Amino acid sequence: MTETHMPKDKGLDHTLKLLDEGYRFVTNRSNKFESRVFETRLLGEKTICMVGEKEAELFYDNAKFSRKDASPDRIQKTLFGEGGVQGLDGEEHHHRKEMFMSLMTKEKLQEISSILREEWEQEMKSHSTGEVQLYQAAKYVLTRSALRWTGTPHEEEDIPEWAEQLSYMFEAAGSVGWNHWQARQYRFMAEERIAGLTERIRNGNVEIDKDSPAYQFAMHRDLNGELLDEQTVAVEILNLLRPIVAIAVYIDFLLLAMHDYPEEVKKLESADDMHRFIQEVRRFYPFFPVAPARVKADFTWNGYTFNEGTLTLLDLYGTNHDPDIWNKPEQFQPERFQGWKESPFNFIPQGGGEFDIGHRCAGEWMTMDVLKTTLDFFVNHLSFAFTEQDLSYEMDDFPPITKSGVMVRDIQFK
Ligand code: HEM
């Protein structure tokens, strides 16, 4: 194939435009250039952006892209932590990812669903009079569930502190100034606490279930048969705790969808209806904007040259709203998932490709189960009324959360 010039965003740097246009940055340019691949400059660096199914397939080709040094330093220091599975490649990645995926068995997933159900019940009983902000309540419910499921020892009185630390890591991941520093500080404190727990597990100084994820990670051995250093164990246990609490962002949107589309709620009868509803929540609303990688070695694709080391971003939100994949993508239509032919690359709210050898989200099945359990609880086991409130959210916030955090009143158990 002959070489063609990749369309290029004019100007010195487009970071401010990215902050301004948020989730629409890549799609806006892709439409303008009439190309699903284009070049821009972000944070002073040449960056390739891509959107679409074929582009996702390319992006998840391990022979072409690497994750080493792909995430900006400031995101690693808040959201991901350093030395975790996200930045690994090849055999080392596969081996670490296997550890994560071994925790996602049917039994372990059922366990978190039943813990969650108990925690929602407890939490909502404590709010049976007055108003409650469900985003905040969800963070508490998920913090308790995450600590219980991972086997991380904790006291009830420490829940507000755990919830604050874990939420700050994703709520302030994209922020600057004080919030960014606070998120770094909270990550440091949480890592210290879990590194201490790892030491106690290894010395036999704590009572802990040997099947628990915390124990399994503390005793996990790398490809050379060595235990991971305590810091890395802490980063990986936080790679379970933090995203479980982050499901609160989807719960906020799940409740917003219940508010905005009551006719869709009336249709929720079977488990399949619930499944389609939560899939549409994950497709429709913005959460994880892009996945980053670097070109491994020079190659040409569809006439475009990709040079070694170039930062490349795959637009997850844009692909989930791509009119080539989705009919009327800007409409909330759970029934679109009826008979939907899913490929590893056409529905990618939590990344695409393979779970085991690729970087697709290790917690995707858990996220779906948590959302289904939560939807079932709010639809079938609770009655409530939405209060008058501002349910808008911004497309340039990361993560976007409704202004009011979804307030409800008159809560009763059915
Ligand atoms: C809250 C909803 C969630 C969203 C939106 C989300 C999104 C994502 C995305 C976009 C990726 C990166 C995909 C890529 O780089 O190609 C990812 C990776 C990952 N997620 Fe999630 N995730 C969520 C929940 C979870 C949960 C509940 C867990 C664990 C219990 C989890 C654990 C992980 C891990 C360990 C990785 C790294 C995988 C790897 O690098 O191989 N996530 N997630």
Short mmCIF file of C-alpha atoms and ligand atoms in Angstrom, two decimals:
data_model
loop_
_atom_site.label_atom_id
_atom_site.label_comp_id
_atom_site.label_asym_id
_atom_site.label_seq_id
_atom_site.Cartn_x
_atom_site.Cartn_y
_atom_site.Cartn_z
CA MET A 1 0.00 0.00 0.00
CA THR A 2 1.26 3.50 -0.79
CA GLU A 3 2.10 5.75 2.13
CA THR A 4 -0.38 8.54 2.96
CA HIS A 5 0.10 11.47 5.30
CA MET A 6 -1.60 11.06 8.64
CA PRO A 7 -3.88 14.12 9.20
CA LYS A 8 -2.28 16.45 11.72
CA ASP A 9 -3.78 18.90 14.19
CA LYS A 10 -2.28 22.36 13.46
CA GLY A 11 -0.67 24.25 16.34
CA LEU A 12 1.98 23.74 19.02
CA ASP A 13 0.03 21.85 21.65
CA HIS A 14 -3.60 20.82 22.16
CA THR A 15 -3.63 19.89 25.84
CA LEU A 16 -5.89 22.84 26.68
CA LYS A 17 -8.29 21.83 23.90
CA LEU A 18 -8.33 18.30 25.30
CA LEU A 19 -9.22 19.64 28.76
CA ASP A 20 -11.92 21.82 27.20
CA GLU A 21 -13.49 19.29 24.80
CA GLY A 22 -13.03 16.33 27.17
CA TYR A 23 -14.61 13.11 25.94
CA ARG A 24 -15.33 14.65 22.51
CA PHE A 25 -11.74 15.68 21.72
CA VAL A 26 -10.85 12.68 19.51
CA THR A 27 -14.25 12.38 17.78
CA ASN A 28 -14.33 16.13 17.00
CA ARG A 29 -11.00 15.86 15.18
CA SER A 30 -11.72 12.51 13.62
CA ASN A 31 -14.88 14.05 12.08
CA LYS A 32 -13.01 17.18 10.97
CA PHE A 33 -10.20 15.20 9.30
CA GLU A 34 -12.57 12.47 8.08
CA SER A 35 -10.02 10.04 9.42
CA ARG A 36 -10.12 7.63 12.36
CA VAL A 37 -6.39 8.13 12.89
CA PHE A 38 -4.70 11.49 13.26
CA GLU A 39 -1.71 13.14 14.87
CA THR A 40 -1.80 15.84 17.53
CA ARG A 41 0.45 17.16 20.32
CA LEU A 42 -0.47 16.63 23.96
CA LEU A 43 1.63 17.64 26.97
CA GLY A 44 4.31 18.72 24.47
CA GLU A 45 4.50 15.26 22.88
CA LYS A 46 3.58 13.99 19.41
CA THR A 47 0.55 11.77 19.95
CA ILE A 48 -1.48 9.57 17.60
CA CYS A 49 -5.21 9.31 18.37
CA MET A 50 -7.43 6.53 17.04
CA VAL A 51 -11.12 5.66 17.26
CA GLY A 52 -13.16 2.72 15.92
CA GLU A 53 -13.35 -1.05 15.84
CA LYS A 54 -10.53 -1.81 13.36
CA GLU A 55 -8.39 0.77 15.11
CA ALA A 56 -9.06 -0.94 18.45
CA GLU A 57 -7.98 -4.24 16.91
CA LEU A 58 -4.73 -2.62 15.82
CA PHE A 59 -4.21 -0.98 19.21
CA TYR A 60 -4.58 -4.28 21.06
CA ASP A 61 -2.01 -6.05 18.86
CA ASN A 62 0.75 -6.80 21.39
CA ALA A 63 3.31 -7.11 18.59
CA LYS A 64 2.73 -3.46 17.65
CA PHE A 65 2.13 -1.62 20.92
CA SER A 66 3.72 -1.63 24.37
CA ARG A 67 2.47 -0.24 27.70
CA LYS A 68 5.87 0.66 29.11
CA ASP A 69 5.99 4.39 29.98
CA ALA A 70 2.64 4.96 28.24
CA SER A 71 0.70 6.55 31.14
CA PRO A 72 1.64 10.09 32.17
CA ASP A 73 3.65 10.25 35.37
CA ARG A 74 0.93 12.24 37.18
CA ILE A 75 -1.68 9.55 36.41
CA GLN A 76 0.63 6.81 37.69
CA LYS A 77 1.27 8.71 40.89
CA THR A 78 -2.46 9.02 41.63
CA LEU A 79 -4.64 6.54 39.73
CA PHE A 80 -2.53 3.47 38.98
CA GLY A 81 0.52 3.52 41.25
CA GLU A 82 3.97 2.49 40.04
CA GLY A 83 5.07 -1.08 39.16
CA GLY A 84 1.53 -2.42 38.67
CA VAL A 85 0.12 -4.66 35.94
CA GLN A 86 -0.94 -1.72 33.71
CA GLY A 87 2.67 -0.88 32.74
CA LEU A 88 3.89 -4.45 32.12
CA ASP A 89 4.37 -6.19 28.75
CA GLY A 90 4.88 -9.71 27.44
CA GLU A 91 5.42 -12.69 29.75
CA GLU A 92 5.71 -10.53 32.84
CA HIS A 93 2.33 -8.97 32.12
CA HIS A 94 0.74 -12.31 31.31
CA HIS A 95 1.97 -13.85 34.57
CA ARG A 96 0.74 -10.94 36.74
CA LYS A 97 -2.56 -10.71 34.86
CA GLU A 98 -3.14 -14.43 35.45
CA MET A 99 -3.04 -13.65 39.18
CA PHE A 100 -5.81 -11.06 38.73
CA MET A 101 -7.94 -13.26 36.49
CA SER A 102 -7.63 -16.21 38.91
CA LEU A 103 -9.63 -14.07 41.39
CA MET A 104 -12.52 -13.61 38.95
CA THR A 105 -14.04 -17.09 39.29
CA LYS A 106 -17.81 -17.64 39.37
CA GLU A 107 -17.64 -18.29 43.13
CA LYS A 108 -15.59 -15.18 43.90
CA LEU A 109 -17.93 -13.06 41.77
CA GLN A 110 -20.97 -14.49 43.54
CA GLU A 111 -19.25 -13.69 46.83
CA ILE A 112 -18.88 -9.99 46.02
CA SER A 113 -22.49 -9.81 44.80
CA SER A 114 -23.82 -11.21 48.08
CA ILE A 115 -21.52 -9.00 50.18
CA LEU A 116 -22.71 -6.01 48.15
CA ARG A 117 -26.36 -6.90 48.59
CA GLU A 118 -25.89 -7.06 52.38
CA GLU A 119 -24.02 -3.75 52.40
CA TRP A 120 -26.68 -1.95 50.32
CA GLU A 121 -29.35 -3.19 52.69
CA GLN A 122 -27.45 -2.03 55.79
CA GLU A 123 -26.65 1.33 54.25
CA MET A 124 -30.18 2.08 53.07
CA LYS A 125 -31.68 1.00 56.41
CA SER A 126 -29.54 3.64 58.06
CA HIS A 127 -31.16 6.28 55.78
CA SER A 128 -34.80 5.27 56.10
CA THR A 129 -35.76 8.82 57.04
CA GLY A 130 -34.77 11.98 55.18
CA GLU A 131 -32.76 12.42 52.00
CA VAL A 132 -29.73 10.47 50.91
CA GLN A 133 -27.07 11.19 48.31
CA LEU A 134 -26.61 7.91 46.52
CA TYR A 135 -23.17 8.60 44.98
CA GLN A 136 -21.73 9.06 48.47
CA ALA A 137 -23.69 6.08 49.82
CA ALA A 138 -22.40 3.92 46.93
CA LYS A 139 -18.80 4.82 47.76
CA TYR A 140 -19.28 3.66 51.36
CA VAL A 141 -21.09 0.47 50.30
CA LEU A 142 -18.37 -0.32 47.76
CA THR A 143 -15.53 0.48 50.17
CA ARG A 144 -16.93 -1.95 52.74
CA SER A 145 -17.56 -4.56 50.03
CA ALA A 146 -14.07 -4.16 48.54
CA LEU A 147 -12.33 -4.48 51.92
CA ARG A 148 -14.43 -7.51 52.87
CA TRP A 149 -14.01 -9.26 49.49
CA THR A 150 -10.24 -8.73 49.33
CA GLY A 151 -9.87 -9.85 52.97
CA THR A 152 -8.25 -6.55 53.97
CA PRO A 153 -8.65 -6.25 57.77
CA HIS A 154 -10.44 -3.03 58.77
CA GLU A 155 -12.56 -1.45 61.50
CA GLU A 156 -15.96 0.12 60.79
CA GLU A 157 -14.74 3.43 62.26
CA ASP A 158 -12.01 3.57 59.56
CA ILE A 159 -14.47 3.28 56.64
CA PRO A 160 -14.76 7.07 56.01
CA GLU A 161 -10.97 7.33 55.80
CA TRP A 162 -10.64 4.32 53.48
CA ALA A 163 -13.50 5.64 51.30
CA GLU A 164 -11.92 9.10 51.10
CA GLN A 165 -8.46 7.75 50.21
CA LEU A 166 -9.67 5.26 47.61
CA SER A 167 -12.07 7.71 45.93
CA TYR A 168 -9.54 10.52 45.76
CA MET A 169 -7.27 8.32 43.63
CA PHE A 170 -9.84 8.25 40.80
CA GLU A 171 -11.78 11.46 41.50
CA ALA A 172 -8.63 13.61 41.46
CA ALA A 173 -6.59 11.59 38.94
CA GLY A 174 -6.93 14.24 36.23
CA SER A 175 -6.76 17.28 38.50
CA VAL A 176 -3.98 19.74 39.10
CA GLY A 177 -2.77 21.68 42.15
CA TRP A 178 -3.92 20.82 45.66
CA ASN A 179 -6.27 17.99 44.66
CA HIS A 180 -3.50 16.25 42.73
CA TRP A 181 -1.14 16.47 45.72
CA GLN A 182 -3.85 15.25 48.06
CA ALA A 183 -4.45 12.24 45.80
CA ARG A 184 -0.71 11.45 45.82
CA GLN A 185 -0.62 11.75 49.59
CA TYR A 186 -3.63 9.45 49.97
CA ARG A 187 -2.06 6.89 47.64
CA PHE A 188 1.14 7.00 49.68
CA MET A 189 -0.79 6.45 52.93
CA ALA A 190 -2.86 3.59 51.49
CA GLU A 191 0.21 1.90 49.99
CA GLU A 192 2.03 2.14 53.35
CA ARG A 193 -0.92 0.60 55.13
CA ILE A 194 -1.18 -2.33 52.68
CA ALA A 195 2.59 -2.88 52.54
CA GLY A 196 2.45 -3.22 56.35
CA LEU A 197 -0.39 -5.74 56.04
CA THR A 198 1.65 -7.73 53.47
CA GLU A 199 4.56 -7.92 55.91
CA ARG A 200 2.23 -9.17 58.66
CA ILE A 201 0.67 -11.76 56.31
CA ARG A 202 4.12 -13.06 55.37
CA ASN A 203 5.22 -13.24 59.02
CA GLY A 204 1.99 -15.01 60.00
CA ASN A 205 1.06 -12.10 62.29
CA VAL A 206 -2.47 -11.62 61.03
CA GLU A 207 -5.47 -13.90 60.78
CA ILE A 208 -6.49 -13.98 57.15
CA ASP A 209 -8.33 -16.35 54.83
CA LYS A 210 -5.83 -18.04 52.51
CA ASP A 211 -8.28 -17.77 49.60
CA SER A 212 -8.56 -14.01 50.00
CA PRO A 213 -7.10 -11.77 47.27
CA ALA A 214 -4.97 -9.94 49.88
CA TYR A 215 -3.34 -13.22 50.96
CA GLN A 216 -3.00 -14.46 47.37
CA PHE A 217 -1.22 -11.28 46.26
CA ALA A 218 1.03 -11.18 49.35
CA MET A 219 2.21 -14.72 48.55
CA HIS A 220 2.26 -14.37 44.74
CA ARG A 221 5.61 -15.16 43.10
CA ASP A 222 6.98 -13.56 39.94
CA LEU A 223 8.40 -15.42 36.92
CA ASN A 224 11.68 -15.93 38.81
CA GLY A 225 9.88 -17.52 41.75
CA GLU A 226 10.44 -14.46 43.98
CA LEU A 227 7.81 -12.81 46.17
CA LEU A 228 6.82 -9.36 44.87
CA ASP A 229 8.18 -6.44 46.90
CA GLU A 230 5.68 -5.14 49.45
CA GLN A 231 5.21 -1.89 47.56
CA THR A 232 4.16 -3.73 44.39
CA VAL A 233 1.76 -5.95 46.35
CA ALA A 234 0.21 -2.77 47.76
CA VAL A 235 -0.15 -1.28 44.26
CA GLU A 236 -1.87 -4.46 43.03
CA ILE A 237 -4.22 -4.76 46.02
CA LEU A 238 -5.10 -1.12 45.40
CA ASN A 239 -5.72 -2.16 41.77
CA LEU A 240 -8.61 -4.16 43.25
CA LEU A 241 -9.83 -1.84 46.03
CA ARG A 242 -9.74 1.46 44.09
CA PRO A 243 -11.65 0.38 40.95
CA ILE A 244 -14.25 -1.47 43.00
CA VAL A 245 -15.00 1.83 44.75
CA ALA A 246 -14.90 3.57 41.34
CA ILE A 247 -17.94 1.55 40.26
CA ALA A 248 -19.77 4.29 42.25
CA VAL A 249 -19.34 6.46 39.13
CA TYR A 250 -21.30 3.94 37.06
CA ILE A 251 -23.86 3.59 39.88
CA ASP A 252 -24.35 7.36 39.76
CA PHE A 253 -25.09 7.00 36.01
CA LEU A 254 -27.22 3.89 36.55
CA LEU A 255 -29.47 5.90 38.88
CA LEU A 256 -29.45 8.85 36.49
CA ALA A 257 -30.63 6.47 33.74
CA MET A 258 -33.41 5.26 36.08
CA HIS A 259 -34.41 8.89 36.58
CA ASP A 260 -34.18 9.91 32.91
CA TYR A 261 -35.64 6.79 31.28
CA PRO A 262 -38.47 5.54 33.52
CA GLU A 263 -40.09 3.81 30.53
CA GLU A 264 -36.95 1.63 30.24
CA VAL A 265 -37.14 0.82 33.97
CA LYS A 266 -40.73 -0.43 33.52
CA LYS A 267 -39.43 -2.98 30.98
CA LEU A 268 -37.01 -4.55 33.51
CA GLU A 269 -38.44 -7.99 34.21
CA SER A 270 -35.87 -10.67 33.44
CA ALA A 271 -32.15 -11.01 34.17
CA ASP A 272 -31.57 -10.41 30.43
CA ASP A 273 -33.42 -7.07 30.62
CA MET A 274 -31.19 -6.07 33.56
CA HIS A 275 -28.12 -7.15 31.60
CA ARG A 276 -29.05 -5.01 28.60
CA PHE A 277 -29.79 -1.99 30.80
CA ILE A 278 -26.40 -2.06 32.55
CA GLN A 279 -24.58 -2.65 29.25
CA GLU A 280 -26.25 0.45 27.83
CA VAL A 281 -25.24 2.42 30.95
CA ARG A 282 -21.61 1.37 30.37
CA ARG A 283 -21.84 2.28 26.66
CA PHE A 284 -23.82 5.50 26.87
CA TYR A 285 -22.25 7.43 29.74
CA PRO A 286 -18.65 8.71 29.78
CA PHE A 287 -16.16 7.20 32.20
CA PHE A 288 -12.74 5.96 31.08
CA PRO A 289 -11.83 8.25 28.15
CA VAL A 290 -8.82 6.66 26.40
CA ALA A 291 -6.28 3.83 26.72
CA PRO A 292 -2.60 4.75 26.15
CA ALA A 293 0.23 2.72 24.56
CA ARG A 294 3.52 3.30 22.68
CA VAL A 295 4.48 2.02 19.23
CA LYS A 296 6.87 -0.92 19.73
CA ALA A 297 8.70 -0.67 16.38
CA ASP A 298 8.05 1.24 13.13
CA PHE A 299 5.17 -0.13 11.07
CA THR A 300 2.70 1.00 8.38
CA TRP A 301 -1.06 0.49 8.65
CA ASN A 302 -3.61 1.56 6.03
CA GLY A 303 -0.87 3.67 4.50
CA TYR A 304 -0.11 5.53 7.75
CA THR A 305 3.33 5.32 9.34
CA PHE A 306 3.59 4.63 13.06
CA ASN A 307 7.06 5.40 14.41
CA GLU A 308 8.67 3.55 17.30
CA GLY A 309 8.00 5.12 20.70
CA THR A 310 5.07 7.33 19.55
CA LEU A 311 2.41 7.74 22.22
CA THR A 312 -0.91 6.42 20.88
CA LEU A 313 -4.35 6.87 22.44
CA LEU A 314 -7.38 4.73 21.67
CA ASP A 315 -10.64 6.60 22.24
CA LEU A 316 -12.85 4.26 24.30
CA TYR A 317 -15.77 6.66 24.69
CA GLY A 318 -15.68 7.57 20.97
CA THR A 319 -15.66 3.92 19.91
CA ASN A 320 -18.72 3.30 22.09
CA HIS A 321 -20.46 6.15 20.22
CA ASP A 322 -19.17 5.35 16.74
CA PRO A 323 -22.08 5.54 14.25
CA ASP A 324 -20.32 2.85 12.15
CA ILE A 325 -20.84 0.44 15.06
CA TRP A 326 -23.96 1.78 16.81
CA ASN A 327 -27.31 2.81 15.40
CA LYS A 328 -28.31 6.22 16.87
CA PRO A 329 -25.42 6.14 19.37
CA GLU A 330 -26.64 9.29 21.18
CA GLN A 331 -29.85 7.58 22.28
CA PHE A 332 -30.17 5.44 25.44
CA GLN A 333 -31.58 2.17 24.08
CA PRO A 334 -30.90 -0.97 26.15
CA GLU A 335 -32.67 -3.11 23.52
CA ARG A 336 -29.78 -2.48 21.12
CA PHE A 337 -28.00 -5.27 23.03
CA GLN A 338 -30.68 -7.79 22.03
CA GLY A 339 -28.88 -10.14 19.64
CA TRP A 340 -25.84 -7.83 19.68
CA LYS A 341 -22.77 -9.36 17.98
CA GLU A 342 -20.04 -8.40 20.35
CA SER A 343 -16.41 -8.60 19.26
CA PRO A 344 -13.44 -7.91 21.56
CA PHE A 345 -13.11 -4.53 19.81
CA ASN A 346 -16.58 -3.02 19.25
CA PHE A 347 -17.80 -2.42 22.82
CA ILE A 348 -14.91 -1.24 24.95
CA PRO A 349 -15.92 0.85 28.00
CA GLN A 350 -13.29 -1.04 30.03
CA GLY A 351 -10.79 -1.57 27.23
CA GLY A 352 -10.79 -4.16 24.45
CA GLY A 353 -8.88 -7.21 23.26
CA GLU A 354 -8.14 -10.22 25.45
CA PHE A 355 -8.27 -10.45 29.24
CA ASP A 356 -5.32 -12.82 29.73
CA ILE A 357 -2.71 -11.66 27.26
CA GLY A 358 -4.01 -8.14 26.75
CA HIS A 359 -4.75 -5.18 29.01
CA ARG A 360 -8.54 -5.47 28.95
CA CYS A 361 -9.92 -4.59 32.40
CA ALA A 362 -9.49 -7.45 34.87
CA GLY A 363 -12.60 -6.30 36.73
CA GLU A 364 -15.07 -6.07 33.83
CA TRP A 365 -17.16 -9.10 34.84
CA MET A 366 -17.16 -7.90 38.45
CA THR A 367 -18.26 -4.42 37.37
CA MET A 368 -21.18 -5.93 35.46
CA ASP A 369 -22.20 -8.12 38.42
CA VAL A 370 -21.99 -5.19 40.85
CA LEU A 371 -24.16 -3.07 38.54
CA LYS A 372 -26.73 -5.85 38.11
CA THR A 373 -26.95 -6.47 41.86
CA THR A 374 -27.34 -2.74 42.46
CA LEU A 375 -29.98 -2.33 39.74
CA ASP A 376 -31.95 -5.31 41.07
CA PHE A 377 -31.78 -3.85 44.60
CA PHE A 378 -33.03 -0.41 43.55
CA VAL A 379 -35.71 -1.70 41.17
CA ASN A 380 -37.06 -4.74 43.01
CA HIS A 381 -36.29 -4.29 46.70
CA LEU A 382 -36.56 -0.58 47.40
CA SER A 383 -39.02 2.17 46.68
CA PHE A 384 -37.94 5.80 46.75
CA ALA A 385 -38.57 9.17 45.12
CA PHE A 386 -36.02 11.39 43.37
CA THR A 387 -35.81 14.86 44.92
CA GLU A 388 -35.69 18.10 42.87
CA GLN A 389 -32.00 18.40 42.00
CA ASP A 390 -29.35 19.25 39.41
CA LEU A 391 -28.53 15.98 37.66
CA SER A 392 -26.36 17.51 34.96
CA TYR A 393 -22.75 16.45 34.45
CA GLU A 394 -19.86 17.87 32.43
CA MET A 395 -18.22 16.24 29.42
CA ASP A 396 -14.87 17.76 30.40
CA ASP A 397 -14.74 16.37 33.95
CA PHE A 398 -12.83 13.23 34.77
CA PRO A 399 -14.64 11.30 36.00
CA PRO A 400 -17.96 13.02 35.29
CA ILE A 401 -20.35 12.78 38.24
CA THR A 402 -23.84 14.29 38.43
CA LYS A 403 -23.82 17.69 40.20
CA SER A 404 -26.19 16.53 42.94
CA GLY A 405 -24.81 12.99 43.25
CA VAL A 406 -28.40 11.64 42.85
CA MET A 407 -30.52 12.55 45.88
CA VAL A 408 -33.50 10.40 46.87
CA ARG A 409 -36.09 10.46 49.68
CA ASP A 410 -39.02 8.41 51.08
CA ILE A 411 -36.96 5.22 51.08
CA GLN A 412 -38.89 2.05 51.87
CA PHE A 413 -38.05 -1.63 51.58
CA LYS A 414 -40.45 -3.62 49.38
C1 HEM B 1 -15.34 1.08 37.69
C2 HEM B 1 -15.47 0.63 36.49
C3 HEM B 1 -14.23 0.29 35.71
C4 HEM B 1 -13.81 0.88 34.57
C5 HEM B 1 -14.50 2.00 33.79
C6 HEM B 1 -12.55 0.26 34.23
C7 HEM B 1 -11.80 0.57 33.11
C8 HEM B 1 -10.59 0.01 32.81
C9 HEM B 1 -9.81 0.34 31.65
C10 HEM B 1 -10.21 1.31 30.55
C11 HEM B 1 -8.67 -0.37 31.71
C12 HEM B 1 -7.49 -0.30 30.76
C13 HEM B 1 -7.69 -1.03 29.47
C14 HEM B 1 -6.47 -0.87 28.59
O1 HEM B 1 -5.45 -0.35 29.03
O2 HEM B 1 -6.51 -1.28 27.45
C15 HEM B 1 -8.71 -1.15 32.93
C16 HEM B 1 -7.71 -1.98 33.35
C17 HEM B 1 -7.73 -2.63 34.55
N1 HEM B 1 -8.77 -2.71 35.43
FE1 HEM B 1 -10.54 -1.81 35.26
N2 HEM B 1 -12.25 -0.68 35.17
C18 HEM B 1 -13.26 -0.72 36.09
C19 HEM B 1 -13.37 -1.57 37.15
C20 HEM B 1 -12.40 -2.44 37.57
C21 HEM B 1 -12.52 -3.33 38.70
C22 HEM B 1 -13.77 -3.49 39.54
C23 HEM B 1 -11.30 -3.94 38.84
C24 HEM B 1 -10.85 -4.95 39.84
C25 HEM B 1 -11.57 -5.49 40.78
C26 HEM B 1 -10.44 -3.45 37.78
C27 HEM B 1 -9.13 -3.83 37.60
C28 HEM B 1 -8.38 -3.47 36.50
C29 HEM B 1 -7.00 -3.91 36.30
C30 HEM B 1 -6.18 -4.75 37.24
C31 HEM B 1 -6.59 -3.37 35.08
C32 HEM B 1 -5.24 -3.52 34.41
C33 HEM B 1 -5.30 -4.64 33.39
C34 HEM B 1 -4.03 -4.82 32.60
O3 HEM B 1 -3.24 -3.86 32.48
O4 HEM B 1 -3.81 -5.92 32.09
N3 HEM B 1 -11.14 -2.55 37.04
N4 HEM B 1 -9.90 -0.91 33.57
#
